[in-house]
Amino acid sequence: MFTFVLLVVAAVGIIPSQSYYHVPLYKMYKSPRSVEEPQRELKDYKDSLRMYPMLKKIGREILRNSLNTQYYGNVTLGTPPQELTVVFDTGSANLWVPLANCPSFACIIHNTYDHKQSSTYQPNGKALRINYGTGSITGEMSSDVLQIGDLQVKNQLFGEAPQVSNSPFGRSKADGILGLAFPPIAKGQAIPPFFNMIDQGLLDKPVFSVYLNRNPDEEVGGEIIFGGVDEKRFNKESLTTVPLTNPTYWMFKMDEVSTSGTNGKSWCQNGCRATADTGTSFIVGPTKEVAEIMEFLDAQVLQGVGYVPCDELHKLPDITFHLNGKGYTLKAEDYVLEMTEAGEKACIVGFASLPQPFWILGDVFLGKYYTIFNVEDRTVSFASLKQ
């Protein structure tokens, strides 16, 4: 998992529309976040990279988790249904939730799953361990009925975790994670829930689409649609489809990143890899390139976070991401986030750097564009939102 992914839930129910299903998203943060949160996440992530060679030698897989998610929701497991809050993560492929007898603080403050209370629970017994950039979970595989509103997935294989690290899960509102990436990266030979939806004939089209509402004054944070798209949300003439370069994650080729103005600069000039990640708050890029972007914006960088004066956003350039021959532009009001520091308003650049050779287009980008994930065609598509 490249990040902490999008959390979708059906607290008010799932809305069927012909052969597809609308699921409302809710904001995790109803007021500006503290700057300390992204600073802490970046530090934890970079520190964890030092463990990578050791972990690879003992057969573990590093799944990167950065910058937390801003949206959440509920699903249920079992019969009768047990409600749990999960993250819908395009950067991983497993579903896991904390087990009822998990003793860690991260479990105590969250909802947990008790298989003894479910008549449809089936044990599997395979061991499961997932290492994230800032933490890990350990448990066993089991199967049960997964439900998102009225959308019921039978015999869903998932992880019951009696061990959940306090960092970062002790700080998260999510109980667990539901992966939306492809089966080859799933642990324990589990079929990811979305693929089970397709296999069980629950959807007519093998796609899901995401709309994020960045308006901080509105409670509903957007929606995810399983099995279709909402054409009322986006401008169809702007739709660009990009083929995946790796049918494991939602990764594709990005042509270039550029800035506006007579002295504009560009990066990724010969093309580079990028992934659409609903669970990463920021846009994350390679260390050198993001450092140059911060310098170009004249941002003051402290502990990995770039600050700009809140009253000078009009002076900042547009930044454009070029995908399959079409440019997708962010204005300063799109890529600068309002947060708080010591009780005062602070404006930070929604870019972060990590020592990796690819880009992660997180919520700062996805909040501006409608995104369609197509499993059958192995593509991801972007379109501008209707005003």
Coordinates of C-alpha atoms in Angstrom, one line a residue:
M1 CA 0.0 0.0 0.0
F2 CA 1.5 3.3 -1.0
T3 CA -0.6 5.1 1.6
F4 CA -3.3 5.1 4.0
V5 CA -6.1 5.1 1.5
L6 CA -9.6 6.3 1.2
L7 CA -12.0 5.3 3.8
V8 CA -15.5 4.8 2.5
V9 CA -18.5 3.9 4.5
A10 CA -22.2 3.6 4.4
A11 CA -23.3 5.1 7.7
V12 CA -26.4 6.4 5.9
G13 CA -26.6 3.5 3.5
I14 CA -25.6 2.7 0.0
I15 CA -27.6 4.1 -2.8
P16 CA -28.3 1.7 -5.7
S17 CA -28.6 3.4 -9.1
Q18 CA -29.4 0.8 -11.8
S19 CA -26.4 -1.6 -11.8
Y20 CA -24.1 0.5 -9.7
Y21 CA -23.9 1.7 -6.1
H22 CA -23.2 5.2 -4.7
V23 CA -21.4 5.2 -1.3
P24 CA -21.1 8.5 0.5
L25 CA -17.8 9.6 2.0
Y26 CA -17.4 11.5 5.2
K27 CA -14.5 13.8 6.2
M28 CA -12.2 12.7 8.9
Y29 CA -11.2 16.3 9.7
K30 CA -14.0 18.9 10.1
S31 CA -11.5 21.7 10.9
P32 CA -8.0 22.4 9.7
R33 CA -5.5 19.8 10.7
S34 CA -2.4 20.5 12.8
V35 CA 0.8 20.8 10.9
E36 CA 2.4 18.4 13.3
E37 CA 0.4 15.5 11.8
P38 CA 2.0 15.5 8.3
Q39 CA 5.4 16.2 9.9
R40 CA 5.1 13.2 12.2
E41 CA 3.9 10.9 9.4
L42 CA 6.8 11.9 7.1
K43 CA 9.3 11.3 9.9
D44 CA 7.9 7.9 10.7
Y45 CA 7.8 6.9 7.1
K46 CA 11.4 8.0 6.4
D47 CA 12.7 6.3 9.5
S48 CA 10.9 3.0 8.6
L49 CA 12.8 2.9 5.2
R50 CA 15.9 2.0 7.1
M51 CA 14.3 -1.3 8.0
Y52 CA 13.7 -2.2 4.4
P53 CA 16.7 -4.4 3.7
M54 CA 16.2 -6.4 6.9
L55 CA 12.5 -6.9 6.2
K56 CA 13.1 -8.1 2.7
K57 CA 15.6 -10.8 3.9
I58 CA 13.0 -12.4 6.1
G59 CA 10.3 -12.4 3.4
R60 CA 8.1 -9.5 4.6
E61 CA 6.7 -6.9 2.3
I62 CA 7.0 -3.2 2.9
L63 CA 3.7 -1.4 2.1
R64 CA 4.2 2.4 2.3
N65 CA 1.8 4.3 4.5
S66 CA 2.1 8.1 4.4
L67 CA 0.3 11.2 5.5
N68 CA -3.0 9.7 6.7
T69 CA -6.4 9.8 5.0
Q70 CA -9.0 12.5 5.2
Y71 CA -12.2 10.5 4.4
Y72 CA -13.8 7.6 6.2
G73 CA -16.9 5.3 6.3
N74 CA -18.4 2.1 7.6
V75 CA -18.8 -1.5 6.4
T76 CA -20.1 -4.5 8.3
L77 CA -18.7 -8.1 8.7
G78 CA -20.6 -11.1 9.8
T79 CA -24.1 -12.3 10.6
P80 CA -25.6 -10.4 12.4
P81 CA -23.6 -7.5 11.0
Q82 CA -20.8 -6.0 13.0
E83 CA -20.1 -2.4 12.0
L84 CA -16.5 -1.4 11.4
T85 CA -14.8 1.7 10.0
V86 CA -12.3 0.9 7.2
V87 CA -10.1 2.7 4.7
F88 CA -10.7 1.9 1.0
D89 CA -7.1 1.7 -0.2
T90 CA -6.1 1.7 -3.8
G91 CA -2.5 1.0 -2.7
S92 CA -3.1 -2.4 -1.1
A93 CA -5.2 -5.5 -1.8
N94 CA -6.1 -7.1 1.6
L95 CA -9.0 -6.4 3.9
W96 CA -8.2 -6.6 7.6
V97 CA -9.9 -5.5 10.9
P98 CA -8.8 -5.8 14.5
L99 CA -9.9 -8.9 16.5
A100 CA -12.1 -8.6 19.5
N101 CA -9.4 -9.7 22.0
C102 CA -6.6 -7.5 20.6
P103 CA -4.9 -5.9 23.7
S104 CA -3.2 -2.9 22.0
F105 CA -4.3 0.7 22.5
A106 CA -5.0 0.9 18.8
C107 CA -7.6 -1.8 19.2
I108 CA -9.1 -0.6 22.5
I109 CA -10.1 2.7 21.0
H110 CA -11.6 1.2 17.9
N111 CA -14.4 -1.1 16.9
T112 CA -13.3 -4.8 16.7
Y113 CA -14.6 -7.9 15.0
D114 CA -15.7 -10.9 17.1
H115 CA -16.0 -14.1 15.0
K116 CA -17.8 -15.8 17.9
Q117 CA -20.8 -13.6 17.3
S118 CA -21.1 -14.4 13.6
S119 CA -23.0 -17.4 12.3
T120 CA -21.4 -17.1 8.8
Y121 CA -17.7 -17.0 10.1
Q122 CA -15.4 -19.6 8.6
P123 CA -11.8 -20.0 9.8
N124 CA -9.0 -20.2 7.3
G125 CA -5.9 -20.4 9.6
K126 CA -3.3 -18.8 7.2
A127 CA -1.0 -16.4 9.0
L128 CA -1.1 -12.8 7.9
R129 CA 1.5 -10.1 8.5
I130 CA 1.4 -6.7 6.8
N131 CA 4.1 -4.1 7.3
Y132 CA 3.3 -0.5 6.5
G133 CA 5.7 2.4 6.4
T134 CA 4.8 3.4 9.9
G135 CA 3.4 0.3 11.5
S136 CA 2.3 -3.3 11.1
I137 CA -0.5 -5.8 11.8
T138 CA -0.3 -9.5 12.5
G139 CA -3.2 -12.0 12.5
E140 CA -4.9 -14.9 10.7
M141 CA -7.1 -15.2 7.6
S142 CA -10.8 -15.9 8.0
S143 CA -13.9 -15.5 5.8
D144 CA -17.3 -14.0 6.4
V145 CA -20.0 -11.9 4.8
L146 CA -18.9 -8.3 4.0
Q147 CA -21.6 -5.7 3.5
I148 CA -21.4 -2.2 2.3
G149 CA -24.9 -0.9 2.7
D150 CA -27.1 -3.3 0.6
L151 CA -24.1 -4.6 -1.4
Q152 CA -23.3 -8.0 0.1
V153 CA -20.1 -9.9 -0.6
K154 CA -20.2 -13.6 0.5
N155 CA -17.2 -15.6 1.7
Q156 CA -14.8 -12.6 1.8
L157 CA -11.4 -13.7 2.9
F158 CA -9.9 -11.1 5.3
G159 CA -7.4 -10.8 8.2
E160 CA -8.4 -10.9 11.8
A161 CA -5.6 -8.9 13.6
P162 CA -5.0 -9.5 17.3
Q163 CA -1.8 -7.4 17.0
V164 CA -2.1 -3.9 15.7
S165 CA 0.7 -1.3 16.2
N166 CA -0.2 1.9 17.9
S167 CA 1.6 3.9 15.3
P168 CA -0.1 4.9 13.1
F169 CA -3.4 3.1 13.8
G170 CA -3.8 4.5 17.3
R171 CA -4.1 8.0 15.7
S172 CA -6.5 6.9 13.0
K173 CA -10.3 7.0 13.1
A174 CA -10.3 3.9 10.9
D175 CA -10.6 0.5 12.4
G176 CA -9.1 -1.4 9.5
I177 CA -8.2 -1.2 5.8
L178 CA -10.0 -2.5 2.7
G179 CA -7.6 -2.8 -0.3
L180 CA -8.7 -1.9 -3.8
A181 CA -5.5 -2.9 -5.7
F182 CA -5.1 -6.1 -7.7
P183 CA -5.0 -9.8 -6.5
P184 CA -1.3 -10.4 -7.3
I185 CA -0.2 -8.3 -4.3
A186 CA -2.8 -9.7 -1.9
K187 CA -1.4 -11.7 1.1
G188 CA -2.7 -15.2 1.8
Q189 CA -4.1 -15.6 -1.7
A190 CA -7.1 -13.5 -0.8
I191 CA -9.3 -12.1 -3.5
P192 CA -9.7 -8.3 -2.9
P193 CA -13.4 -7.4 -2.1
F194 CA -13.9 -5.4 -5.4
F195 CA -12.9 -8.5 -7.4
N196 CA -15.2 -10.6 -5.4
M197 CA -18.0 -8.1 -6.2
I198 CA -17.3 -8.7 -9.9
D199 CA -17.0 -12.5 -9.6
Q200 CA -20.2 -12.8 -7.7
G201 CA -22.1 -10.8 -10.3
L202 CA -23.0 -7.9 -8.1
L203 CA -21.9 -5.3 -10.6
D204 CA -22.5 -4.9 -14.3
K205 CA -19.2 -3.0 -15.0
P206 CA -15.8 -3.8 -13.5
V207 CA -15.1 -0.2 -12.5
F208 CA -15.2 2.0 -9.5
S209 CA -15.1 5.8 -9.5
V210 CA -14.2 8.4 -6.9
Y211 CA -15.4 12.0 -6.3
L212 CA -13.8 13.9 -3.4
N213 CA -15.4 17.1 -2.1
R214 CA -12.7 19.4 -0.8
N215 CA -15.1 22.0 0.5
P216 CA -14.4 22.1 4.3
D217 CA -17.8 23.5 5.1
E218 CA -19.7 20.5 3.8
E219 CA -20.0 17.3 5.9
V220 CA -20.2 14.8 3.1
G221 CA -16.8 14.4 1.7
G222 CA -17.7 12.9 -1.7
E223 CA -18.6 9.4 -2.9
I224 CA -17.2 6.2 -4.3
I225 CA -19.3 4.4 -6.9
F226 CA -18.9 0.6 -7.3
G227 CA -19.8 -0.5 -10.8
G228 CA -20.1 2.8 -12.6
V229 CA -19.6 6.5 -12.8
D230 CA -21.7 9.6 -12.1
E231 CA -21.6 11.6 -15.4
K232 CA -23.3 14.5 -13.7
R233 CA -20.1 15.1 -11.7
F234 CA -17.6 15.6 -14.5
N235 CA -17.0 17.1 -17.9
K236 CA -16.9 14.2 -20.3
E237 CA -14.9 16.1 -23.0
S238 CA -12.0 16.4 -20.5
L239 CA -11.9 12.7 -19.8
T240 CA -8.4 11.2 -20.3
T241 CA -7.7 7.5 -20.0
V242 CA -4.3 6.3 -19.1
P243 CA -3.2 2.6 -19.4
L244 CA -1.6 1.0 -16.3
T245 CA 2.1 0.0 -16.5
N246 CA 1.7 -2.4 -13.6
P247 CA -1.5 -4.5 -13.1
T248 CA -0.8 -4.8 -9.4
Y249 CA -1.1 -1.2 -8.2
W250 CA -2.9 1.6 -10.0
M251 CA 0.3 2.8 -11.6
F252 CA 0.7 4.5 -14.9
K253 CA 3.1 6.7 -16.9
M254 CA 3.0 10.4 -16.3
D255 CA 4.4 12.6 -19.2
E256 CA 5.6 15.6 -17.3
V257 CA 5.1 18.0 -14.3
S258 CA 5.3 21.7 -15.2
T259 CA 4.7 25.2 -13.7
S260 CA 3.2 28.2 -15.4
G261 CA 4.9 31.6 -16.1
T262 CA 7.8 32.9 -18.2
N263 CA 10.3 31.3 -15.8
G264 CA 8.4 28.1 -15.4
K265 CA 10.2 24.8 -14.9
S266 CA 9.4 21.2 -15.6
W267 CA 10.1 17.8 -14.1
C268 CA 9.6 14.2 -15.1
Q269 CA 10.5 15.5 -18.6
N270 CA 11.1 12.0 -20.1
G271 CA 8.1 10.5 -18.4
C272 CA 7.9 8.8 -15.0
R273 CA 5.8 6.5 -13.0
A274 CA 2.8 7.7 -11.0
T275 CA 0.0 6.1 -9.0
A276 CA -3.5 7.4 -8.2
D277 CA -3.9 7.0 -4.4
T278 CA -7.1 7.9 -2.8
G279 CA -5.6 7.5 0.7
T280 CA -2.7 9.9 0.5
S281 CA -3.5 13.4 1.5
F282 CA -0.6 15.1 -0.4
I283 CA 1.1 14.8 -3.8
V284 CA 4.2 12.8 -3.1
G285 CA 7.2 12.9 -5.4
P286 CA 10.9 12.0 -5.5
T287 CA 13.1 14.0 -3.1
K288 CA 15.1 16.0 -5.6
E289 CA 12.1 17.0 -7.7
V290 CA 9.9 18.1 -4.8
A291 CA 12.8 20.1 -3.3
E292 CA 13.1 22.0 -6.6
I293 CA 9.3 22.6 -6.6
M294 CA 9.5 24.0 -3.0
E295 CA 12.4 26.2 -4.0
F296 CA 10.5 27.5 -7.1
L297 CA 7.5 28.3 -4.9
D298 CA 9.9 30.0 -2.4
A299 CA 8.5 27.9 0.4
Q300 CA 10.1 27.6 3.7
V301 CA 10.6 23.9 4.4
L302 CA 10.6 22.7 8.0
Q303 CA 10.6 19.0 8.9
G304 CA 9.5 18.1 5.4
V305 CA 6.6 20.5 5.2
G306 CA 6.7 23.6 2.9
Y307 CA 5.2 26.9 4.3
V308 CA 4.0 29.8 2.2
P309 CA 2.4 33.1 3.2
C310 CA -1.4 32.7 3.4
D311 CA -1.9 36.3 2.0
E312 CA 0.3 35.7 -1.1
L313 CA -1.3 32.7 -2.8
H314 CA -2.2 34.8 -5.8
K315 CA 1.6 35.1 -6.5
L316 CA 2.1 31.4 -6.8
P317 CA 2.1 29.6 -10.2
D318 CA -0.1 26.9 -11.5
I319 CA 1.3 23.4 -11.5
T320 CA 0.2 21.0 -14.3
F321 CA 0.4 17.2 -14.5
H322 CA 0.5 15.9 -18.0
L323 CA -1.2 12.6 -18.5
N324 CA -1.5 10.9 -21.9
G325 CA -1.1 14.1 -23.8
K326 CA -3.5 16.2 -21.7
G327 CA -2.6 18.7 -18.9
Y328 CA -4.4 18.7 -15.5
T329 CA -3.7 21.9 -13.7
L330 CA -3.8 22.8 -10.1
K331 CA -3.9 26.4 -9.0
A332 CA -2.4 27.6 -5.7
E333 CA -5.8 27.4 -4.0
D334 CA -5.8 23.7 -5.0
Y335 CA -2.3 22.7 -3.9
V336 CA -2.0 24.9 -0.8
L337 CA -3.7 23.5 2.4
E338 CA -4.8 25.5 5.3
M339 CA -3.8 24.0 8.6
T340 CA -3.1 25.2 12.2
E341 CA 0.2 25.6 14.1
A342 CA 0.3 26.8 17.7
G343 CA -3.4 27.9 17.3
E344 CA -2.6 30.1 14.3
K345 CA -3.5 29.5 10.7
A346 CA -0.7 28.1 8.5
C347 CA -0.6 27.5 4.8
I348 CA 1.4 24.6 3.6
V349 CA 2.2 23.3 0.1
G350 CA 0.4 20.0 -0.5
F351 CA 3.6 18.3 -1.8
A352 CA 5.8 15.9 0.2
S353 CA 9.0 14.2 -0.8
L354 CA 10.0 10.6 -0.1
P355 CA 13.1 8.6 -1.3
Q356 CA 11.2 6.8 -4.1
P357 CA 11.4 6.9 -7.9
F358 CA 7.7 7.5 -8.6
W359 CA 4.9 10.0 -7.8
I360 CA 1.8 9.5 -5.8
L361 CA -1.2 11.6 -6.8
G362 CA -3.1 11.9 -3.6
D363 CA -6.1 13.9 -2.5
V364 CA -4.6 17.2 -3.4
F365 CA -4.8 16.1 -7.0
L366 CA -7.8 13.8 -6.9
G367 CA -9.9 16.4 -5.1
K368 CA -9.7 18.5 -8.3
Y369 CA -10.5 15.7 -10.7
Y370 CA -13.0 12.8 -11.0
T371 CA -11.2 9.5 -11.1
I372 CA -12.3 6.2 -12.7
F373 CA -10.6 2.9 -11.9
N374 CA -11.2 0.3 -14.6
V375 CA -10.2 -3.3 -13.7
E376 CA -11.2 -4.9 -17.0
D377 CA -9.3 -2.4 -19.3
R378 CA -6.5 -1.9 -16.8
T379 CA -6.8 1.8 -17.0
V380 CA -7.3 4.9 -14.8
S381 CA -9.1 7.9 -16.1
F382 CA -9.3 11.5 -15.0
A383 CA -11.8 14.3 -15.8
S384 CA -12.4 17.8 -14.6
L385 CA -15.3 18.3 -12.2
K386 CA -18.4 20.3 -13.1
Q387 CA -18.7 23.5 -11.2

